[in-house]
Short mmCIF file of C-alpha atoms in Angstrom, two decimals:
data_model
loop_
_atom_site.label_atom_id
_atom_site.label_comp_id
_atom_site.label_asym_id
_atom_site.label_seq_id
_atom_site.Cartn_x
_atom_site.Cartn_y
_atom_site.Cartn_z
CA MET A 833 0.00 0.00 0.00
CA ALA A 834 1.30 3.47 -0.88
CA VAL A 835 2.01 6.22 1.62
CA THR A 836 -0.96 8.59 1.68
CA THR A 837 -0.01 11.12 4.37
CA THR A 838 1.68 14.32 3.27
CA LYS A 839 4.34 13.95 5.97
CA GLY A 840 5.12 10.39 4.92
CA ILE A 841 5.51 11.04 1.22
CA ASN A 842 7.50 14.23 1.83
CA LYS A 843 9.99 12.27 3.97
CA VAL A 844 10.30 9.62 1.26
CA ILE A 845 10.90 12.24 -1.44
CA PHE A 846 13.47 14.16 0.63
CA SER A 847 15.43 11.05 1.66
CA SER A 848 15.50 9.65 -1.87
CA SER A 849 16.09 12.94 -3.65
CA LEU A 850 18.97 14.14 -1.49
CA GLY A 851 21.09 11.08 -2.13
CA THR A 852 20.25 11.06 -5.84
CA LEU A 853 21.07 14.77 -6.12
CA ILE A 854 24.47 14.16 -4.51
CA GLU A 855 25.18 11.31 -6.93
CA TRP A 856 24.35 13.55 -9.90
CA TYR A 857 26.59 16.26 -8.40
CA ASP A 858 29.43 13.73 -8.18
CA PHE A 859 28.83 12.57 -11.74
CA TYR A 860 28.70 16.02 -13.35
CA ILE A 861 31.53 17.96 -11.72
CA PHE A 862 33.86 16.00 -14.00
CA GLY A 863 32.04 17.29 -17.09
CA MET A 864 31.84 20.84 -15.77
CA LEU A 865 35.62 20.87 -15.29
CA ALA A 866 36.48 18.98 -18.49
CA LYS A 867 38.63 21.73 -19.95
CA THR A 868 40.67 22.12 -16.74
CA ILE A 869 40.94 18.36 -16.22
CA SER A 870 42.20 17.89 -19.79
CA VAL A 871 45.24 20.00 -18.94
CA GLN A 872 45.94 18.10 -15.71
CA PHE A 873 45.65 14.48 -16.84
CA PHE A 874 46.96 14.57 -20.43
CA PRO A 875 50.27 15.68 -22.01
CA GLU A 876 50.67 19.23 -23.24
CA GLY A 877 50.83 20.19 -26.89
CA ASN A 878 47.40 19.44 -28.33
CA ASP A 879 44.55 21.09 -26.42
CA THR A 880 41.85 19.74 -28.76
CA ALA A 881 43.07 16.14 -28.43
CA ALA A 882 43.29 16.50 -24.64
CA LEU A 883 39.75 17.90 -24.44
CA LEU A 884 38.39 15.11 -26.65
CA SER A 885 40.21 12.52 -24.52
CA THR A 886 38.70 14.02 -21.36
CA LEU A 887 35.24 14.01 -22.90
CA ALA A 888 35.83 10.38 -23.90
CA ILE A 889 36.57 9.49 -20.25
CA PHE A 890 33.48 11.48 -19.27
CA ALA A 891 31.48 9.48 -21.83
CA ALA A 892 32.93 6.19 -20.53
CA GLY A 893 31.10 6.80 -17.27
CA PHE A 894 27.88 6.97 -19.25
CA LEU A 895 28.61 3.88 -21.32
CA VAL A 896 28.88 1.62 -18.25
CA ARG A 897 25.66 2.92 -16.70
CA PRO A 898 23.56 0.15 -18.36
CA PHE A 899 25.83 -2.46 -16.75
CA GLY A 900 25.30 -0.77 -13.40
CA ALA A 901 21.57 -0.90 -14.10
CA LEU A 902 21.77 -4.67 -14.61
CA VAL A 903 23.97 -5.36 -11.57
CA PHE A 904 22.23 -3.11 -9.08
CA GLY A 905 18.79 -3.52 -10.62
CA ARG A 906 19.08 -7.25 -10.01
CA LEU A 907 20.19 -6.61 -6.42
CA GLY A 908 17.32 -4.18 -5.91
CA ASP A 909 14.77 -6.75 -7.05
CA LEU A 910 16.40 -9.48 -4.92
CA ILE A 911 17.24 -7.76 -1.61
CA GLY A 912 15.29 -4.50 -1.78
CA ARG A 913 15.45 -0.87 -2.90
CA LYS A 914 16.85 0.68 0.29
CA TYR A 915 20.13 -1.22 0.71
CA THR A 916 20.90 -1.29 -2.99
CA PHE A 917 20.90 2.43 -3.52
CA LEU A 918 22.69 2.88 -0.19
CA LEU A 919 25.53 0.86 -1.73
CA THR A 920 25.50 2.92 -4.94
CA LEU A 921 25.80 6.11 -2.89
CA VAL A 922 28.94 4.85 -1.10
CA LEU A 923 30.57 3.77 -4.39
CA MET A 924 29.80 7.07 -6.11
CA GLY A 925 30.98 9.26 -3.25
CA GLY A 926 34.17 7.28 -2.71
CA SER A 927 35.21 7.29 -6.37
CA THR A 928 34.49 11.01 -6.71
CA PHE A 929 36.64 11.83 -3.67
CA LEU A 930 39.47 9.69 -5.03
CA ILE A 931 39.43 11.47 -8.42
CA GLY A 932 40.36 14.58 -6.45
CA LEU A 933 43.41 12.74 -5.07
CA VAL A 934 44.87 11.43 -8.37
CA PRO A 935 48.19 13.20 -9.18
CA GLY A 936 48.49 14.90 -12.56
CA TYR A 937 50.15 13.66 -15.77
CA LYS A 938 53.33 15.60 -14.99
CA THR A 939 53.75 13.59 -11.78
CA ILE A 940 52.74 10.00 -12.64
CA GLY A 941 52.44 10.06 -16.43
CA ILE A 942 50.00 7.75 -18.22
CA ALA A 943 48.85 6.31 -14.88
CA ALA A 944 46.95 9.56 -14.23
CA PRO A 945 44.33 9.26 -17.01
CA LEU A 946 44.09 5.48 -16.46
CA LEU A 947 43.28 5.92 -12.76
CA VAL A 948 40.73 8.62 -13.56
CA LEU A 949 39.15 6.34 -16.18
CA LEU A 950 38.86 3.50 -13.62
CA LEU A 951 37.21 5.78 -11.05
CA ARG A 952 34.95 7.23 -13.70
CA LEU A 953 33.79 3.71 -14.61
CA ILE A 954 32.94 3.05 -10.95
CA GLN A 955 30.94 6.28 -10.95
CA GLY A 956 29.01 5.13 -13.99
CA LEU A 957 28.25 1.73 -12.47
CA ALA A 958 27.02 3.35 -9.25
CA LEU A 959 24.78 5.83 -11.04
CA GLY A 960 23.39 2.98 -13.12
CA GLY A 961 21.97 1.51 -9.93
CA GLU A 962 20.96 4.72 -8.17
CA TYR A 963 18.29 6.30 -10.34
CA GLY A 964 16.14 3.22 -10.87
CA GLY A 965 16.12 2.54 -7.15
CA ALA A 966 15.19 6.09 -6.18
CA ALA A 967 12.46 6.43 -8.82
CA THR A 968 11.01 3.02 -7.99
CA TYR A 969 11.13 3.73 -4.25
CA VAL A 970 9.22 7.01 -4.57
CA ALA A 971 6.71 5.62 -7.07
CA GLU A 972 5.92 2.67 -4.81
CA HIS A 973 5.16 5.08 -1.96
CA ALA A 974 3.15 7.58 -4.03
CA PRO A 975 -0.66 7.64 -3.91
CA GLU A 976 -2.48 6.55 -7.05
CA GLY A 977 -3.30 9.32 -9.48
CA ARG A 978 -0.37 11.48 -8.30
CA ARG A 979 2.55 9.31 -9.32
CA GLY A 980 3.74 11.72 -12.03
CA TYR A 981 3.76 14.63 -9.59
CA PHE A 982 5.69 12.87 -6.82
CA THR A 983 8.24 11.10 -9.05
CA ALA A 984 8.89 14.43 -10.80
CA TRP A 985 10.66 15.55 -7.62
CA ILE A 986 13.22 12.79 -8.25
CA GLN A 987 13.48 14.12 -11.81
CA THR A 988 14.61 17.52 -10.52
CA THR A 989 17.67 15.95 -8.89
CA ALA A 990 19.68 15.48 -12.10
CA THR A 991 19.37 19.14 -13.02
CA LEU A 992 19.74 20.33 -9.41
CA GLY A 993 22.86 18.16 -9.08
CA LEU A 994 24.23 19.98 -12.10
CA PHE A 995 23.16 23.29 -10.48
CA VAL A 996 24.98 22.47 -7.22
CA ALA A 997 28.08 21.37 -9.16
CA LEU A 998 28.12 24.66 -11.05
CA GLY A 999 27.52 26.64 -7.86
CA VAL A 1000 30.33 24.95 -5.93
CA ILE A 1001 32.76 25.41 -8.83
CA MET A 1002 31.87 29.11 -9.13
CA VAL A 1003 32.27 29.73 -5.39
CA VAL A 1004 35.67 28.02 -5.35
CA LYS A 1005 36.83 29.71 -8.56
CA GLY A 1006 35.58 33.13 -7.42
CA ASN A 1007 37.76 33.03 -4.31
CA MET A 1008 41.12 32.37 -5.94
CA SER A 1009 43.22 33.37 -8.91
CA ASP A 1010 43.18 31.48 -12.21
CA ALA A 1011 46.68 30.18 -11.48
CA SER A 1012 45.66 28.82 -8.07
CA PHE A 1013 42.51 27.21 -9.44
CA ASN A 1014 44.24 25.55 -12.41
CA ALA A 1015 47.40 24.36 -10.60
CA GLU A 1016 48.05 20.62 -10.36
CA TRP A 1017 46.84 20.56 -6.75
CA GLY A 1018 44.72 23.67 -7.18
CA GLY A 1019 41.16 24.68 -6.45
CA TRP A 1020 39.62 22.56 -9.22
CA ARG A 1021 40.08 19.56 -6.88
CA TYR A 1022 37.98 21.05 -4.06
CA PRO A 1023 34.56 20.15 -5.56
CA PHE A 1024 35.67 16.49 -5.68
CA TRP A 1025 36.77 16.56 -2.04
CA ILE A 1026 33.59 18.31 -0.87
CA SER A 1027 31.60 15.35 -2.16
CA ILE A 1028 32.62 13.13 0.77
CA LEU A 1029 30.92 15.46 3.25
CA LEU A 1030 27.67 15.44 1.27
CA VAL A 1031 27.74 11.66 0.97
CA VAL A 1032 28.18 11.12 4.74
CA VAL A 1033 25.07 13.23 5.43
CA SER A 1034 23.04 11.34 2.83
CA ILE A 1035 24.16 7.92 4.12
CA TYR A 1036 22.94 8.86 7.59
CA ILE A 1037 19.54 9.86 6.20
CA ARG A 1038 19.17 6.76 4.03
CA MET A 1039 20.05 4.42 6.88
CA ARG A 1040 16.87 5.64 8.60
CA MET A 1041 14.62 4.87 5.62
CA ASN A 1042 12.19 1.94 5.47
CA GLU A 1043 11.82 -0.48 2.57
CA SER A 1044 9.22 0.37 -0.09
CA PRO A 1045 5.76 -0.98 0.88
CA ALA A 1046 5.22 -2.73 -2.46
CA PHE A 1047 8.51 -4.62 -2.23
CA ALA A 1048 8.05 -5.33 1.50
CA LYS A 1049 4.65 -6.90 0.69
CA LEU A 1050 6.17 -9.11 -2.02
CA LYS A 1051 8.98 -10.17 0.30
CA ALA A 1052 6.55 -11.03 3.10
CA GLU A 1053 4.53 -13.13 0.66
CA LYS A 1054 7.75 -14.73 -0.69
CA LYS A 1055 6.89 -13.58 -4.23
CA THR A 1056 10.10 -11.72 -5.03
CA SER A 1057 11.85 -12.59 -8.26
CA VAL A 1058 14.36 -15.46 -8.16
CA ASN A 1059 16.08 -14.31 -11.37
CA PRO A 1060 15.18 -10.68 -12.24
CA LEU A 1061 17.41 -10.61 -15.33
CA LYS A 1062 15.79 -13.67 -16.85
CA GLU A 1063 12.27 -12.49 -16.04
CA SER A 1064 12.97 -8.98 -17.35
CA PHE A 1065 14.65 -9.86 -20.62
CA GLY A 1066 13.84 -13.52 -21.17
CA ASN A 1067 10.12 -12.87 -21.12
CA ARG A 1068 9.14 -11.78 -24.64
CA SER A 1069 6.30 -9.44 -23.70
CA ASN A 1070 8.33 -7.74 -20.97
CA PHE A 1071 11.40 -7.41 -23.21
CA LYS A 1072 9.17 -5.80 -25.83
CA MET A 1073 8.21 -3.16 -23.27
CA VAL A 1074 11.90 -2.59 -22.47
CA LEU A 1075 12.63 -1.93 -26.16
CA LEU A 1076 9.58 0.29 -26.53
CA ALA A 1077 10.59 2.32 -23.49
CA LEU A 1078 14.10 2.78 -24.89
CA PHE A 1079 13.40 3.61 -28.54
CA GLY A 1080 10.00 5.26 -28.08
CA ALA A 1081 10.78 7.51 -25.12
CA VAL A 1082 14.07 7.40 -23.23
CA MET A 1083 16.44 7.58 -26.21
CA GLY A 1084 14.98 10.93 -27.25
CA GLN A 1085 14.66 12.13 -23.66
CA GLY A 1086 18.37 11.42 -23.13
CA VAL A 1087 19.66 13.52 -26.04
CA ILE A 1088 17.30 16.38 -25.19
CA TRP A 1089 18.55 16.45 -21.59
CA TYR A 1090 22.25 16.44 -22.45
CA THR A 1091 22.01 18.85 -25.37
CA GLY A 1092 20.04 21.46 -23.44
CA GLN A 1093 22.37 21.44 -20.45
CA LEU A 1094 25.79 19.78 -20.74
CA TYR A 1095 26.42 20.37 -24.45
CA ALA A 1096 25.02 23.90 -24.19
CA GLN A 1097 27.58 24.68 -21.47
CA SER A 1098 30.40 23.06 -23.45
CA PHE A 1099 29.41 24.88 -26.65
CA LEU A 1100 29.25 28.28 -24.95
CA GLU A 1101 32.69 27.73 -23.43
CA ASN A 1102 34.58 26.09 -26.30
CA ALA A 1103 32.86 27.37 -29.46
CA VAL A 1104 31.36 30.72 -28.45
CA LYS A 1105 34.26 31.40 -26.04
CA ILE A 1106 32.21 32.87 -23.20
CA GLU A 1107 34.35 33.63 -20.14
CA PHE A 1108 34.47 30.82 -17.54
CA MET A 1109 32.40 32.41 -14.77
CA GLN A 1110 29.78 34.07 -16.98
CA ASN A 1111 29.30 30.87 -18.95
CA ARG A 1112 28.37 29.03 -15.78
CA GLU A 1113 26.27 31.92 -14.52
CA ILE A 1114 24.17 31.71 -17.68
CA LEU A 1115 23.56 28.00 -17.14
CA LEU A 1116 22.84 28.49 -13.42
CA TRP A 1117 20.10 31.03 -14.13
CA GLY A 1118 18.63 28.86 -16.88
CA ILE A 1119 18.49 25.86 -14.54
CA ALA A 1120 17.08 27.80 -11.59
CA LEU A 1121 14.26 29.34 -13.64
CA ALA A 1122 13.33 26.13 -15.45
CA THR A 1123 13.51 23.56 -12.63
CA PRO A 1124 9.94 24.10 -11.29
CA PHE A 1125 8.60 22.89 -14.65
CA PHE A 1126 9.82 19.34 -13.94
CA VAL A 1127 7.21 19.12 -11.20
CA PHE A 1128 4.62 20.97 -13.29
CA PHE A 1129 4.88 18.55 -16.22
CA GLY A 1130 4.94 15.59 -13.84
CA TRP A 1131 1.66 16.85 -12.37
CA LEU A 1132 0.25 17.58 -15.84
CA SER A 1133 1.03 14.03 -16.95
CA ASP A 1134 -1.20 12.76 -14.12
CA GLN A 1135 -4.06 14.69 -15.68
CA PHE A 1136 -3.53 14.05 -19.40
CA GLY A 1137 -1.04 11.18 -19.71
CA ARG A 1138 2.73 11.02 -20.24
CA LYS A 1139 3.09 10.36 -23.96
CA TRP A 1140 2.32 13.63 -25.71
CA ILE A 1141 4.04 15.83 -23.14
CA MET A 1142 7.31 13.91 -23.62
CA LEU A 1143 7.04 13.74 -27.40
CA THR A 1144 6.26 17.47 -27.65
CA GLY A 1145 9.48 18.26 -25.78
CA MET A 1146 11.44 16.12 -28.25
CA LEU A 1147 9.83 17.79 -31.26
CA LEU A 1148 10.59 21.27 -29.93
CA GLY A 1149 14.25 20.33 -29.57
CA VAL A 1150 14.37 19.00 -33.13
CA VAL A 1151 12.90 22.22 -34.49
CA PHE A 1152 14.69 24.84 -32.39
CA TYR A 1153 18.19 23.54 -31.55
CA ARG A 1154 19.98 24.82 -34.64
CA PRO A 1155 18.32 28.28 -34.55
CA ILE A 1156 19.20 28.66 -30.85
CA PHE A 1157 22.84 27.60 -31.23
CA ARG A 1158 23.19 29.72 -34.38
CA THR A 1159 22.01 32.72 -32.33
CA PHE A 1160 24.72 32.03 -29.75
CA LEU A 1161 27.40 32.23 -32.44
CA LYS A 1162 25.92 35.20 -34.29
CA ASP A 1163 25.18 37.43 -31.31
CA ALA A 1164 28.58 36.81 -29.67
CA ASP A 1165 30.68 37.12 -32.85
CA ALA A 1166 33.74 39.09 -31.74
CA LYS A 1167 34.89 39.49 -35.36
CA VAL A 1168 31.83 41.64 -35.97
CA TRP A 1169 32.49 43.64 -32.81
CA MET A 1170 36.12 44.13 -33.89
CA GLY A 1171 35.03 45.30 -37.34
CA LYS A 1172 32.74 47.91 -35.79
CA LEU A 1173 35.56 49.16 -33.56
CA GLU A 1174 37.93 49.43 -36.51
CA GLU A 1175 35.35 51.52 -38.35
CA LEU A 1176 35.30 53.86 -35.36
CA HIS A 1177 39.13 53.96 -35.21
CA PRO A 1178 40.40 54.10 -38.80
CA ASN A 1179 43.99 54.92 -37.76
CA LYS A 1180 45.47 51.41 -37.62
CA LYS A 1181 48.76 52.62 -36.14
CA LEU A 1182 47.17 53.67 -32.87
CA SER A 1183 45.98 51.01 -30.44
CA PHE A 1184 42.39 51.45 -29.28
CA ALA A 1185 42.42 48.45 -26.95
CA ASP A 1186 41.42 48.85 -23.30
CA LYS A 1187 44.53 46.89 -22.30
CA ASP A 1188 47.46 45.22 -24.08
CA PHE A 1189 49.41 42.28 -22.65
CA LEU A 1190 52.68 40.94 -24.06
CA LEU A 1191 52.35 37.18 -23.56
CA LYS A 1192 55.48 36.13 -25.44
CA ASN A 1193 58.58 37.89 -26.74
CA ASP A 1194 61.08 35.22 -27.82
CA THR A 1195 64.17 35.15 -30.00
CA VAL A 1196 65.03 31.84 -31.69
CA LYS A 1197 68.22 31.18 -33.68
CA THR A 1198 67.93 28.53 -36.40
CA ASN A 1199 70.61 26.28 -37.90
CA ASP A 1200 70.60 28.08 -41.25
CA GLY A 1201 71.72 31.37 -39.73
CA THR A 1202 68.36 33.10 -39.51
CA ILE A 1203 66.75 34.54 -36.41
CA LEU A 1204 63.06 34.36 -35.53
CA PHE A 1205 61.51 37.12 -33.44
CA ILE A 1206 58.23 35.77 -32.01
CA ARG A 1207 55.83 38.11 -30.28
CA GLN A 1208 52.39 37.21 -28.91
CA VAL A 1209 50.02 39.96 -27.79
CA LYS A 1210 46.68 39.74 -26.05
CA SER A 1211 44.45 42.82 -26.14
CA ILE A 1212 41.20 43.51 -24.31
CA TYR A 1213 38.45 45.43 -26.13
CA THR A 1214 34.94 46.62 -25.30
CA TYR A 1215 32.11 47.12 -27.77
CA GLY A 1216 28.46 47.71 -26.98
CA GLY A 1217 28.98 46.68 -23.37
CA ASN A 1218 30.59 43.39 -24.47
CA GLN A 1219 34.18 42.73 -23.45
CA PHE A 1220 36.44 40.33 -25.34
CA ALA A 1221 40.06 39.36 -25.81
CA LYS A 1222 41.97 39.23 -29.09
CA THR A 1223 45.24 37.28 -29.25
CA PHE A 1224 47.63 37.16 -32.19
CA THR A 1225 51.22 36.09 -32.84
CA ASP A 1226 53.61 37.79 -35.25
CA THR A 1227 56.79 36.09 -36.38
CA THR A 1228 59.59 38.03 -38.07
CA GLN A 1229 62.38 36.11 -39.82
CA VAL A 1230 65.68 37.95 -40.38
CA LYS A 1231 69.04 37.03 -41.94
CA ALA A 1232 71.87 37.23 -39.40
CA ASP A 1233 74.71 38.58 -41.53
CA CYS A 1234 76.56 41.87 -41.14
CA MET A 1235 73.20 43.62 -41.26
CA LEU A 1236 69.91 42.23 -40.06
CA LYS A 1237 67.80 41.77 -43.15
CA VAL A 1238 64.10 41.03 -42.79
CA ILE A 1239 63.17 37.97 -44.85
CA SER A 1240 59.49 37.62 -43.93
CA THR A 1241 56.89 38.70 -41.43
CA GLN A 1242 53.87 36.55 -40.62
CA VAL A 1243 50.91 37.47 -38.44
CA SER A 1244 48.65 34.65 -37.26
CA ALA A 1245 44.88 34.81 -37.55
CA PRO A 1246 43.53 36.44 -34.38
CA VAL A 1247 41.92 34.25 -31.73
CA TYR A 1248 38.96 35.73 -29.87
CA SER A 1249 38.18 34.51 -26.35
CA ASP A 1250 37.15 35.44 -22.79
CA LYS A 1251 33.95 37.12 -23.92
CA ILE A 1252 31.96 38.84 -21.19
CA LEU A 1253 28.54 39.70 -22.55
CA SER A 1254 26.63 42.89 -21.86
CA THR A 1255 23.78 42.60 -19.37
CA ALA A 1256 21.14 42.62 -22.11
CA LEU A 1257 22.91 39.96 -24.20
CA LYS A 1258 23.62 37.84 -21.13
CA TRP A 1259 19.91 37.72 -20.28
CA LYS A 1260 19.07 36.88 -23.87
CA PHE A 1261 21.43 33.89 -23.63
CA ILE A 1262 19.90 32.93 -20.27
CA PHE A 1263 16.48 32.95 -21.93
CA LEU A 1264 17.74 30.71 -24.74
CA VAL A 1265 19.31 28.25 -22.27
CA TRP A 1266 16.10 28.36 -20.20
CA THR A 1267 14.14 27.52 -23.35
CA MET A 1268 16.24 24.41 -23.95
CA ILE A 1269 15.92 23.31 -20.33
CA PHE A 1270 12.16 23.90 -20.62
CA PHE A 1271 12.20 21.27 -23.39
CA VAL A 1272 14.12 19.03 -20.95
CA THR A 1273 11.43 19.42 -18.27
CA MET A 1274 8.76 18.28 -20.74
CA VAL A 1275 10.53 15.03 -21.63
CA TYR A 1276 12.12 14.32 -18.24
CA GLY A 1277 9.43 15.36 -15.76
CA PRO A 1278 6.97 12.54 -16.62
CA VAL A 1279 9.46 9.83 -17.65
CA ALA A 1280 9.97 8.19 -14.22
CA ALA A 1281 6.24 7.60 -13.78
CA PHE A 1282 6.04 6.40 -17.39
CA LEU A 1283 8.77 3.80 -16.80
CA VAL A 1284 7.51 2.63 -13.42
CA GLU A 1285 4.03 1.99 -14.83
CA LEU A 1286 5.37 -0.29 -17.57
CA PHE A 1287 6.72 -3.07 -15.35
CA PRO A 1288 5.57 -5.33 -12.46
CA THR A 1289 6.92 -4.77 -8.94
CA LYS A 1290 9.11 -7.86 -8.68
CA ILE A 1291 11.26 -6.94 -11.70
CA ARG A 1292 10.60 -3.19 -11.83
CA TYR A 1293 14.02 -2.03 -10.60
CA THR A 1294 15.84 -4.10 -13.24
CA SER A 1295 13.40 -3.56 -16.11
CA MET A 1296 13.12 0.22 -15.88
CA SER A 1297 16.80 0.84 -15.08
CA LEU A 1298 18.22 -0.70 -18.27
CA PRO A 1299 16.30 1.33 -20.89
CA TYR A 1300 16.72 4.48 -18.81
CA HIS A 1301 20.50 4.15 -18.60
CA ILE A 1302 20.97 3.10 -22.22
CA GLY A 1303 18.85 6.05 -23.35
CA ASN A 1304 20.58 8.53 -21.05
CA GLY A 1305 23.98 6.93 -20.54
CA VAL A 1306 24.68 5.90 -24.15
CA PHE A 1307 22.50 8.00 -26.46
CA GLY A 1308 22.37 11.05 -24.18
CA GLY A 1309 25.75 10.85 -22.47
CA LEU A 1310 27.59 10.69 -25.78
CA VAL A 1311 26.14 14.01 -26.97
CA PRO A 1312 29.05 16.24 -25.77
CA PHE A 1313 31.70 13.86 -27.15
CA ILE A 1314 30.06 13.09 -30.52
CA ALA A 1315 28.93 16.67 -31.10
CA THR A 1316 32.41 18.03 -30.28
CA LEU A 1317 34.07 15.36 -32.45
CA LEU A 1318 31.82 16.18 -35.41
CA SER A 1319 32.45 19.92 -34.99
CA THR A 1320 36.23 19.47 -34.95
CA THR A 1321 36.14 17.06 -37.91
CA PHE A 1322 33.76 18.99 -40.18
CA THR A 1323 34.87 22.52 -39.44
CA SER A 1324 32.88 24.17 -42.24
CA ASP A 1325 29.70 23.94 -40.16
CA PRO A 1326 30.12 24.82 -36.45
CA LEU A 1327 26.63 23.41 -35.77
CA VAL A 1328 27.21 20.03 -37.41
CA GLY A 1329 27.40 18.36 -33.99
CA LEU A 1330 23.72 19.09 -33.40
CA TRP A 1331 22.64 16.66 -36.10
CA TYR A 1332 23.34 13.78 -33.74
CA PRO A 1333 20.83 14.75 -30.99
CA ILE A 1334 18.38 16.10 -33.58
CA GLY A 1335 18.45 12.82 -35.51
CA VAL A 1336 18.04 10.65 -32.39
CA ALA A 1337 15.20 12.80 -31.01
CA ALA A 1338 13.41 12.83 -34.38
CA LEU A 1339 13.61 9.04 -34.69
CA CYS A 1340 12.36 8.59 -31.13
CA PHE A 1341 9.47 11.00 -31.80
CA VAL A 1342 8.34 8.91 -34.78
CA ILE A 1343 8.57 5.61 -32.89
CA GLY A 1344 6.84 7.03 -29.83
CA THR A 1345 4.05 8.54 -31.90
CA LEU A 1346 3.36 5.22 -33.60
CA TYR A 1347 3.71 2.77 -30.72
CA LEU A 1348 3.35 4.44 -27.31
CA THR A 1349 -0.02 4.62 -25.60
CA ASN A 1350 -1.15 7.57 -23.50
CA LYS A 1351 -2.64 5.38 -20.77
CA VAL A 1352 -2.06 6.34 -17.11
CA ASP A 1353 -2.09 3.23 -14.92
CA LYS A 1354 -3.92 3.65 -11.64
CA SER A 1355 -2.19 0.82 -9.75
CA ILE A 1356 1.40 -0.41 -9.77
CA HIS A 1357 1.11 -2.57 -6.67
CA ASP A 1358 0.99 -6.13 -7.97
#
């Protein structure tokens, strides 16, 4: 029987959500610090390769989530929900803390990325068991007819975990210099270490939880599953529901979630070149303003069904992703700002920069008797309330005979970075990020209730966890890596990476439209 008192269900939601939020925090701080981590755990010399390698390790954590779903889902259906996701919490918190203790590449060489990869795989396995347990636990306590509303609180934890990760990183970064934050044992490690404190609190709370009433009833009646894996995937009708859940709902939900939040943050930092702190501020505001809609759409799905709310969110992403990301590039195009400034200052001999910094001034003698004078300058400009940096390198080659004779002078193409947007443009970007997270709330808010209602109690943990973690861990989790890889391979179109999530979401929309039903089950206690 489900919990019907407000106090009872609130306690269940708080206890489950806190631990799940902390696990998402642990999982996402790695992605939020990918650019910094790439410098620490990989050799210098190729920043793009290091970033891609870091994103690949980040993606590896997602790829093993389905295996975690099988291992811990089976445990959850055999021994219960409570102790299984207590174990996942300990594994996640411990591996996150240890990532913060791994020495950098300069200290232990190739062992550094290998150790981080191992710990990242443990994180992925733990998260694979966490979500299914928490969602099942809340759903099995929720009163009938309000399952979408109450499970939607669990759905907020993924985004709120990302919010907390961003907030902690910004607080740490805001209280130290760039050099201190980016040093081998610098401030970027603090968010990993903080995790252990959060985990201890959550373990204490979860130890005081009771088993879910639906599972407790099955256990008392000795009707629990003997072999959850066989019953989940060996049974043809149940396996059909697993496939339908994956390809008709969760696959599309996964790419919408990761495009609107993680890839958006990565794109703004690495392609648009928004300054570190403002980039994260934009995402923080977008998350904060959109999060209540998870609960709203969960509630709405109780009234009108889950199907069309989720599919509408997918369709909106398919239609609007490229226009939104194109606006990011167009509105923050520093080349345009620089052109406008040059029109205002036609005398090219006079610098009109706010500040000029000499980053490099080297002299190199070559074997053939020539000398290279290499100078790198970084200048800060302001246009229309937007601040940006322009960096270029000029190389002068001279013949070292009795008189220095200039052979050639080369000036590199300027690199624009560290953009700090005007207040008006910043809020426009916040609105665009909010819009994408609004799409996320439509697909993600109702999905826990949708999955729980597909499967019987004795194999629910296993059956719902696998499609969820394949859809989110594989299809969704690979969005930052695949999109970045496509963008660096096919450089003629900076938005080419978006075709991956757009294609997956479009396919899922078609399958879901044809095969999903909009039924809302009134009882899940079998």
